[in-house]
Amino acid sequence: MGIRVKGIKKIKNRATALLTGVTILLSGCGSFAGPAVSDVTQGDSTIETKSDDALISVGFSQLGSESTWRSANTESVKASLSTGNGFFLIFDNARQKQEKQIKAVRSFISQRVDYIVICPVIQEGWEMVLSEARDAGIPVILLDRNISVNDDSLYTAFIGEDMYAEGASAGKWLESYLDEEEMSTETVNIVVLEGTTGSSAQAGRTRGFGAIAARHMNWNMLASANGEFTQAKGKETMERLLKEFDDIDVIVCQNDDMAFGALEALQEAGIKTGGKGDKILISFDGTKKALELVKEGVINVDVECNPNSGDLLAQIINDLEAGKTVDKTNYMDEKVFTKDNVDEYIEDRNY
Ligand code: GYE
């Protein structure tokens, strides 16, 4: 399904207007030094400044910096929405707080940016602020995670990952592995370290994996616990699960950072993963460090989640600028990595 946004490109001198305001705010004296490009960082916000009427101004609310994946995603957006590419980027890091994201979006609206890009930390609670953006005539593009709203005209496009498909891929891999190992009728005890509760990444991966698990009476879902997508919380959660259960067969970590934390806990407890007869470790993201662990046989499978969405984002904004129709939902290409194919991909990983 396509959507066409009309009349969004009104005045192209907004970047300059906004820049002047920002300069006053930051320097306190109200004078603008000149056309040089500079990066001004104030708290969690970075404002790239350049005096150029033709730049497309974009307010970007990133949800945080909890993982390797997230840093790569931020870098991808910053690289693609550079001044050299014709963009004026206002970056805000919400540090996992939806209230901070809402505040950032309101600030982008009051600065009259041309576009707002949001990586939403959780799915619910976006209606009001998105209506405010719509009333202001500013198109919103959702990046990476999705939201749950009844009215999908509240955003122009979604660019991100199919989290449900990722979860299902992990489940299908386990299905065929247990088959190969002739374990398809044995009871298999599974624990899941979930990401941020209420995020589309956590919900989608949980549902996708759950749909495959539901086909197998012998898959016993022992416990699911929130590891917040961080290494520290992954370790802490794994330690707790090891105390609680002594019969875990499969550990599903909904991202690599939690898998790194879980591995620390497992290694400290002298427990092995990945090999024949060891615990089975499943992870998501496909970071370089995790792919190395797949190669070494420590992680059994890693389902890719592609953070390099900056170029597609830039292209979609440019298409909208040109009055073209853009797809409402844009999924990134993603692979599944095991020992069998990982060698082909390790070298090229940029995250
Ligand atoms: O898997 C995780 C990150 O939303 C897909 O968020 C993303 C997830 C990713 O922190 O590492």
Tab-separated table of C-alpha atoms and ligand atoms in Angstrom:
chain	number	residue	atom	x	y	z
A	1	MET	CA	0.000	0.000	0.000
A	2	GLY	CA	1.387	3.398	-0.902
A	3	ILE	CA	0.877	6.823	0.521
A	4	ARG	CA	1.483	10.201	-1.002
A	5	VAL	CA	2.205	13.196	1.108
A	6	LYS	CA	1.185	16.435	-0.487
A	7	GLY	CA	2.331	19.921	0.211
A	8	ILE	CA	4.885	19.024	2.835
A	9	LYS	CA	7.703	20.937	1.288
A	10	LYS	CA	6.645	24.448	1.970
A	11	ILE	CA	9.524	26.746	2.667
A	12	LYS	CA	13.072	25.579	2.243
A	13	ASN	CA	14.521	28.202	4.536
A	14	ARG	CA	13.404	26.415	7.656
A	15	ALA	CA	16.814	25.007	8.335
A	16	THR	CA	18.141	28.532	8.514
A	17	ALA	CA	15.296	29.745	10.753
A	18	LEU	CA	15.780	26.835	13.047
A	19	LEU	CA	19.521	27.210	13.015
A	20	THR	CA	19.289	30.803	14.136
A	21	GLY	CA	17.098	29.795	17.062
A	22	VAL	CA	19.468	27.029	18.020
A	23	THR	CA	22.471	29.303	17.791
A	24	ILE	CA	20.838	31.863	20.048
A	25	LEU	CA	20.033	29.149	22.525
A	26	LEU	CA	23.490	27.661	22.570
A	27	SER	CA	25.681	30.727	22.387
A	28	GLY	CA	23.468	32.969	24.464
A	29	CYS	CA	24.431	35.977	22.371
A	30	GLY	CA	22.247	35.446	19.331
A	31	SER	CA	24.930	35.815	16.715
A	32	PHE	CA	25.547	33.186	14.072
A	33	ALA	CA	29.194	32.636	13.277
A	34	GLY	CA	28.938	31.712	9.611
A	35	PRO	CA	28.383	28.924	7.164
A	36	ALA	CA	30.811	26.408	8.681
A	37	VAL	CA	29.478	22.983	9.591
A	38	SER	CA	29.823	22.048	13.218
A	39	ASP	CA	28.485	19.488	15.657
A	40	VAL	CA	27.078	20.971	18.833
A	41	THR	CA	26.327	18.545	21.595
A	42	GLN	CA	24.139	19.620	24.476
A	43	GLY	CA	23.153	16.902	26.925
A	44	ASP	CA	21.679	14.086	24.862
A	45	SER	CA	21.111	16.187	21.776
A	46	THR	CA	23.390	16.830	18.869
A	47	ILE	CA	22.612	19.579	16.427
A	48	GLU	CA	24.462	19.670	13.183
A	49	THR	CA	24.631	23.260	12.056
A	50	LYS	CA	25.101	24.620	8.586
A	51	SER	CA	23.729	27.691	6.957
A	52	ASP	CA	22.029	26.328	3.872
A	53	ASP	CA	18.511	27.102	2.718
A	54	ALA	CA	18.240	23.927	0.721
A	55	LEU	CA	18.714	21.446	3.551
A	56	ILE	CA	15.856	19.183	4.585
A	57	SER	CA	15.499	19.433	8.361
A	58	VAL	CA	14.871	16.174	10.223
A	59	GLY	CA	14.259	15.724	13.955
A	60	PHE	CA	15.362	12.227	14.967
A	61	SER	CA	14.262	10.764	18.289
A	62	GLN	CA	16.468	7.751	18.948
A	63	LEU	CA	15.205	5.606	21.815
A	64	GLY	CA	18.538	5.111	23.550
A	65	SER	CA	21.970	3.555	23.311
A	66	GLU	CA	21.382	0.234	25.036
A	67	SER	CA	23.059	-2.065	22.532
A	68	THR	CA	25.679	-2.509	19.837
A	69	TRP	CA	22.809	-2.682	17.364
A	70	ARG	CA	21.433	0.674	18.531
A	71	SER	CA	24.793	2.441	18.134
A	72	ALA	CA	25.069	1.063	14.595
A	73	ASN	CA	21.560	2.281	13.814
A	74	THR	CA	22.345	5.779	15.104
A	75	GLU	CA	25.548	5.876	13.059
A	76	SER	CA	23.704	4.726	9.944
A	77	VAL	CA	21.118	7.509	10.253
A	78	LYS	CA	23.766	10.161	11.002
A	79	ALA	CA	25.837	9.081	8.003
A	80	SER	CA	22.899	9.035	5.598
A	81	LEU	CA	21.197	12.219	6.813
A	82	SER	CA	24.384	14.263	6.637
A	83	THR	CA	24.607	17.840	5.461
A	84	GLY	CA	26.597	16.555	2.485
A	85	ASN	CA	23.527	14.540	1.510
A	86	GLY	CA	21.283	17.574	1.878
A	87	PHE	CA	19.949	17.068	5.401
A	88	PHE	CA	19.955	19.061	8.616
A	89	LEU	CA	19.727	16.541	11.435
A	90	ILE	CA	18.621	17.255	14.983
A	91	PHE	CA	19.394	14.180	17.066
A	92	ASP	CA	17.902	13.363	20.454
A	93	ASN	CA	18.718	10.326	22.603
A	94	ALA	CA	15.716	9.441	24.817
A	95	ARG	CA	17.613	7.023	27.067
A	96	GLN	CA	14.783	4.448	27.031
A	97	LYS	CA	12.123	6.893	28.184
A	98	GLN	CA	8.981	7.400	26.118
A	99	GLU	CA	8.323	10.712	27.950
A	100	LYS	CA	11.672	11.961	26.639
A	101	GLN	CA	10.725	10.886	23.115
A	102	ILE	CA	7.411	12.719	23.347
A	103	LYS	CA	9.193	15.819	24.623
A	104	ALA	CA	11.690	15.622	21.748
A	105	VAL	CA	8.914	15.266	19.170
A	106	ARG	CA	7.121	18.300	20.617
A	107	SER	CA	10.337	20.250	20.409
A	108	PHE	CA	10.791	19.196	16.755
A	109	ILE	CA	7.233	20.361	16.051
A	110	SER	CA	7.879	23.742	17.643
A	111	GLN	CA	11.079	24.062	15.608
A	112	ARG	CA	8.976	23.348	12.497
A	113	VAL	CA	11.259	20.660	11.110
A	114	ASP	CA	10.404	19.172	7.720
A	115	TYR	CA	10.290	15.536	8.942
A	116	ILE	CA	10.217	13.700	12.244
A	117	VAL	CA	11.835	10.276	12.570
A	118	ILE	CA	11.149	8.160	15.662
A	119	CYS	CA	12.551	4.843	16.874
A	120	PRO	CA	9.730	4.177	19.358
A	121	VAL	CA	10.884	2.557	22.592
A	122	ILE	CA	7.490	0.941	23.210
A	123	GLN	CA	4.452	0.318	21.007
A	124	GLU	CA	1.662	2.004	22.948
A	125	GLY	CA	0.959	5.637	23.816
A	126	TRP	CA	1.759	7.535	20.626
A	127	GLU	CA	-1.644	8.805	19.467
A	128	MET	CA	-1.600	12.218	21.060
A	129	VAL	CA	1.858	13.406	20.047
A	130	LEU	CA	1.493	11.991	16.542
A	131	SER	CA	-1.801	13.874	16.143
A	132	GLU	CA	0.064	17.025	17.129
A	133	ALA	CA	2.648	16.344	14.393
A	134	ARG	CA	-0.114	15.668	11.869
A	135	ASP	CA	-1.904	18.900	12.828
A	136	ALA	CA	1.380	20.729	12.265
A	137	GLY	CA	1.651	19.110	8.810
A	138	ILE	CA	4.932	17.340	9.610
A	139	PRO	CA	5.274	13.806	8.236
A	140	VAL	CA	6.456	11.203	10.750
A	141	ILE	CA	8.564	8.214	9.752
A	142	LEU	CA	8.881	5.316	12.180
A	143	LEU	CA	12.256	3.632	12.187
A	144	ASP	CA	13.236	0.171	13.490
A	145	ARG	CA	10.389	-0.489	15.945
A	146	ASN	CA	6.712	-0.236	15.185
A	147	ILE	CA	3.818	1.235	17.169
A	148	SER	CA	0.315	0.139	17.946
A	149	VAL	CA	-2.267	2.720	16.829
A	150	ASN	CA	-5.766	2.365	15.396
A	151	ASP	CA	-5.242	5.111	12.849
A	152	ASP	CA	-2.220	4.386	10.684
A	153	SER	CA	-2.497	7.768	8.968
A	154	LEU	CA	-0.735	9.064	12.096
A	155	TYR	CA	2.549	8.157	10.401
A	156	THR	CA	3.693	8.294	6.817
A	157	ALA	CA	5.929	5.239	6.619
A	158	PHE	CA	7.581	2.537	8.691
A	159	ILE	CA	11.130	1.407	7.911
A	160	GLY	CA	12.400	-1.439	10.030
A	161	GLU	CA	12.548	-5.086	10.775
A	162	ASP	CA	9.926	-7.809	10.706
A	163	MET	CA	10.259	-8.850	14.344
A	164	TYR	CA	7.625	-11.564	14.097
A	165	ALA	CA	9.472	-13.150	11.167
A	166	GLU	CA	12.731	-12.967	13.147
A	167	GLY	CA	11.160	-14.820	16.094
A	168	ALA	CA	9.639	-17.399	13.778
A	169	SER	CA	13.018	-17.924	12.025
A	170	ALA	CA	14.590	-18.695	15.403
A	171	GLY	CA	11.801	-21.178	16.164
A	172	LYS	CA	12.124	-22.856	12.772
A	173	TRP	CA	15.855	-23.204	13.208
A	174	LEU	CA	15.312	-24.913	16.589
A	175	GLU	CA	12.715	-27.181	15.032
A	176	SER	CA	15.119	-28.472	12.402
A	177	TYR	CA	18.101	-28.649	14.798
A	178	LEU	CA	16.158	-30.824	17.252
A	179	ASP	CA	15.134	-32.985	14.323
A	180	GLU	CA	18.739	-33.426	13.182
A	181	GLU	CA	19.830	-34.223	16.733
A	182	GLU	CA	16.982	-36.744	17.007
A	183	MET	CA	15.576	-34.812	19.943
A	184	SER	CA	12.247	-33.915	18.407
A	185	THR	CA	10.235	-35.983	20.878
A	186	GLU	CA	12.262	-35.290	24.031
A	187	THR	CA	11.097	-32.632	26.478
A	188	VAL	CA	13.076	-29.484	25.774
A	189	ASN	CA	13.166	-26.807	28.477
A	190	ILE	CA	13.382	-23.288	27.117
A	191	VAL	CA	14.085	-19.956	28.811
A	192	VAL	CA	13.791	-16.603	27.073
A	193	LEU	CA	15.662	-13.403	27.920
A	194	GLU	CA	13.324	-10.803	26.506
A	195	GLY	CA	14.081	-7.240	25.456
A	196	THR	CA	12.346	-4.062	26.680
A	197	THR	CA	8.819	-5.006	27.739
A	198	GLY	CA	6.194	-3.508	25.458
A	199	SER	CA	8.614	-2.831	22.581
A	200	SER	CA	7.654	-4.166	19.158
A	201	ALA	CA	10.988	-6.030	19.080
A	202	GLN	CA	10.158	-7.933	22.274
A	203	ALA	CA	6.516	-8.482	21.359
A	204	GLY	CA	7.182	-9.547	17.761
A	205	ARG	CA	10.040	-11.918	18.529
A	206	THR	CA	8.084	-13.442	21.418
A	207	ARG	CA	5.006	-14.012	19.254
A	208	GLY	CA	6.997	-15.330	16.299
A	209	PHE	CA	8.954	-17.830	18.384
A	210	GLY	CA	5.808	-18.684	20.348
A	211	ALA	CA	3.911	-19.562	17.156
A	212	ILE	CA	6.509	-22.217	16.305
A	213	ALA	CA	6.739	-23.426	19.930
A	214	ALA	CA	2.971	-23.936	19.943
A	215	ARG	CA	3.383	-26.681	17.317
A	216	HIS	CA	5.513	-28.764	19.689
A	217	MET	CA	4.052	-30.316	22.793
A	218	ASN	CA	7.560	-31.226	23.964
A	219	TRP	CA	8.822	-27.602	23.965
A	220	ASN	CA	8.437	-26.535	27.555
A	221	MET	CA	8.601	-22.762	28.014
A	222	LEU	CA	10.143	-22.708	31.508
A	223	ALA	CA	10.430	-18.963	31.969
A	224	SER	CA	10.640	-15.611	30.213
A	225	ALA	CA	12.391	-12.702	31.910
A	226	ASN	CA	13.107	-9.113	30.968
A	227	GLY	CA	16.780	-8.524	30.186
A	228	GLU	CA	16.128	-5.019	28.812
A	229	PHE	CA	18.305	-5.614	25.714
A	230	THR	CA	21.464	-4.879	27.744
A	231	GLN	CA	24.509	-6.985	28.527
A	232	ALA	CA	24.418	-6.185	32.265
A	233	LYS	CA	20.756	-7.110	32.637
A	234	GLY	CA	21.294	-10.192	30.457
A	235	LYS	CA	23.963	-11.426	32.851
A	236	GLU	CA	21.906	-10.690	35.947
A	237	THR	CA	18.817	-12.380	34.491
A	238	MET	CA	20.739	-15.464	33.398
A	239	GLU	CA	22.281	-15.790	36.874
A	240	ARG	CA	18.810	-15.696	38.372
A	241	LEU	CA	17.425	-18.264	35.924
A	242	LEU	CA	20.352	-20.614	36.619
A	243	LYS	CA	19.560	-20.443	40.331
A	244	GLU	CA	15.902	-21.117	39.686
A	245	PHE	CA	16.204	-23.967	37.139
A	246	ASP	CA	18.760	-26.716	36.835
A	247	ASP	CA	17.294	-28.284	33.710
A	248	ILE	CA	17.508	-25.579	31.031
A	249	ASP	CA	18.154	-26.928	27.520
A	250	VAL	CA	17.646	-23.863	25.342
A	251	ILE	CA	18.393	-20.199	26.029
A	252	VAL	CA	16.808	-17.667	23.687
A	253	CYS	CA	18.271	-14.156	23.994
A	254	GLN	CA	16.302	-11.543	22.112
A	255	ASN	CA	19.472	-9.633	21.269
A	256	ASP	CA	23.226	-10.160	21.161
A	257	ASP	CA	24.087	-7.909	24.088
A	258	MET	CA	21.900	-9.997	26.385
A	259	ALA	CA	23.516	-13.121	24.917
A	260	PHE	CA	26.971	-11.721	25.809
A	261	GLY	CA	25.755	-11.112	29.366
A	262	ALA	CA	24.139	-14.563	29.569
A	263	LEU	CA	27.386	-16.128	28.344
A	264	GLU	CA	29.321	-14.416	31.133
A	265	ALA	CA	26.909	-15.926	33.682
A	266	LEU	CA	27.031	-19.348	32.030
A	267	GLN	CA	30.808	-19.373	31.758
A	268	GLU	CA	31.184	-18.335	35.397
A	269	ALA	CA	28.946	-21.276	36.291
A	270	GLY	CA	31.073	-23.579	34.119
A	271	ILE	CA	28.217	-24.231	31.681
A	272	LYS	CA	28.892	-24.684	27.960
A	273	THR	CA	26.753	-23.732	25.007
A	274	GLY	CA	26.692	-24.413	21.292
A	275	GLY	CA	28.284	-27.852	21.060
A	276	LYS	CA	26.715	-31.296	20.918
A	277	GLY	CA	25.122	-32.055	24.282
A	278	ASP	CA	25.621	-28.455	25.481
A	279	LYS	CA	22.883	-25.959	26.110
A	280	ILE	CA	21.519	-24.455	22.911
A	281	LEU	CA	22.005	-20.686	22.590
A	282	ILE	CA	19.880	-18.638	20.208
A	283	SER	CA	20.400	-14.923	19.657
A	284	PHE	CA	19.245	-12.010	17.499
A	285	ASP	CA	20.951	-9.034	15.775
A	286	GLY	CA	23.949	-10.563	14.030
A	287	THR	CA	26.643	-8.248	15.382
A	288	LYS	CA	30.225	-9.008	14.381
A	289	LYS	CA	31.160	-10.188	17.871
A	290	ALA	CA	28.183	-12.554	17.920
A	291	LEU	CA	29.003	-13.899	14.467
A	292	GLU	CA	32.487	-14.692	15.736
A	293	LEU	CA	30.857	-16.677	18.555
A	294	VAL	CA	28.693	-18.479	15.985
A	295	LYS	CA	31.884	-19.345	14.104
A	296	GLU	CA	33.497	-20.607	17.314
A	297	GLY	CA	30.422	-22.741	18.004
A	298	VAL	CA	29.370	-20.916	21.189
A	299	ILE	CA	26.155	-19.409	19.795
A	300	ASN	CA	24.141	-21.942	17.750
A	301	VAL	CA	22.166	-19.513	15.634
A	302	ASP	CA	21.920	-15.750	15.288
A	303	VAL	CA	18.943	-14.200	13.518
A	304	GLU	CA	19.967	-11.007	11.809
A	305	CYS	CA	18.344	-7.690	12.592
A	306	ASN	CA	19.630	-5.120	10.148
A	307	PRO	CA	20.389	-1.668	11.668
A	308	ASN	CA	21.666	-0.088	8.450
A	309	SER	CA	18.431	1.656	7.602
A	310	GLY	CA	19.841	5.172	7.108
A	311	ASP	CA	20.124	4.996	3.319
A	312	LEU	CA	16.580	3.733	2.894
A	313	LEU	CA	15.375	6.463	5.244
A	314	ALA	CA	17.177	9.131	3.188
A	315	GLN	CA	15.749	7.673	-0.014
A	316	ILE	CA	12.197	7.662	1.333
A	317	ILE	CA	12.489	11.263	2.497
A	318	ASN	CA	13.860	12.257	-0.898
A	319	ASP	CA	10.991	10.417	-2.607
A	320	LEU	CA	8.483	12.242	-0.442
A	321	GLU	CA	10.203	15.521	-1.278
A	322	ALA	CA	9.790	14.692	-4.957
A	323	GLY	CA	6.086	14.024	-4.403
A	324	LYS	CA	6.464	10.310	-5.094
A	325	THR	CA	4.401	7.548	-3.581
A	326	VAL	CA	6.252	5.569	-0.902
A	327	ASP	CA	5.410	2.197	0.614
A	328	LYS	CA	3.824	2.354	4.028
A	329	THR	CA	5.821	-0.613	5.370
A	330	ASN	CA	9.436	-1.121	4.398
A	331	TYR	CA	11.225	-4.170	5.808
A	332	MET	CA	14.982	-4.570	5.871
A	333	ASP	CA	16.579	-7.708	4.353
A	334	GLU	CA	17.636	-10.166	7.050
A	335	LYS	CA	19.448	-13.474	7.226
A	336	VAL	CA	19.889	-16.347	9.648
A	337	PHE	CA	23.484	-17.150	10.625
A	338	THR	CA	24.806	-20.550	11.645
A	339	LYS	CA	28.243	-22.145	11.511
A	340	ASP	CA	27.422	-23.234	7.946
A	341	ASN	CA	27.141	-19.783	6.380
A	342	VAL	CA	28.748	-17.372	8.868
A	343	ASP	CA	32.161	-17.213	7.164
A	344	GLU	CA	30.673	-15.411	4.170
A	345	TYR	CA	29.416	-12.530	6.314
A	346	ILE	CA	31.823	-11.859	9.198
A	347	GLU	CA	34.286	-9.714	7.268
A	348	ASP	CA	31.679	-7.282	5.965
A	349	ARG	CA	29.923	-6.648	9.268
A	350	ASN	CA	30.000	-2.976	10.175
A	351	TYR	CA	28.533	-3.446	13.629
B	1	GYE	O1	17.535	-6.165	18.526
B	1	GYE	C1	18.375	-4.601	20.062
B	1	GYE	C2	18.081	-3.193	20.232
B	1	GYE	O2	14.685	-2.731	18.160
B	1	GYE	C3	15.481	-4.347	16.708
B	1	GYE	O3	16.741	-3.052	19.873
B	1	GYE	C4	15.813	-3.448	17.793
B	1	GYE	C5	16.416	-4.076	18.992
B	1	GYE	C6	17.691	-4.834	18.764
B	1	GYE	O4	18.466	-2.666	21.392
B	1	GYE	O5	19.720	-4.934	20.090
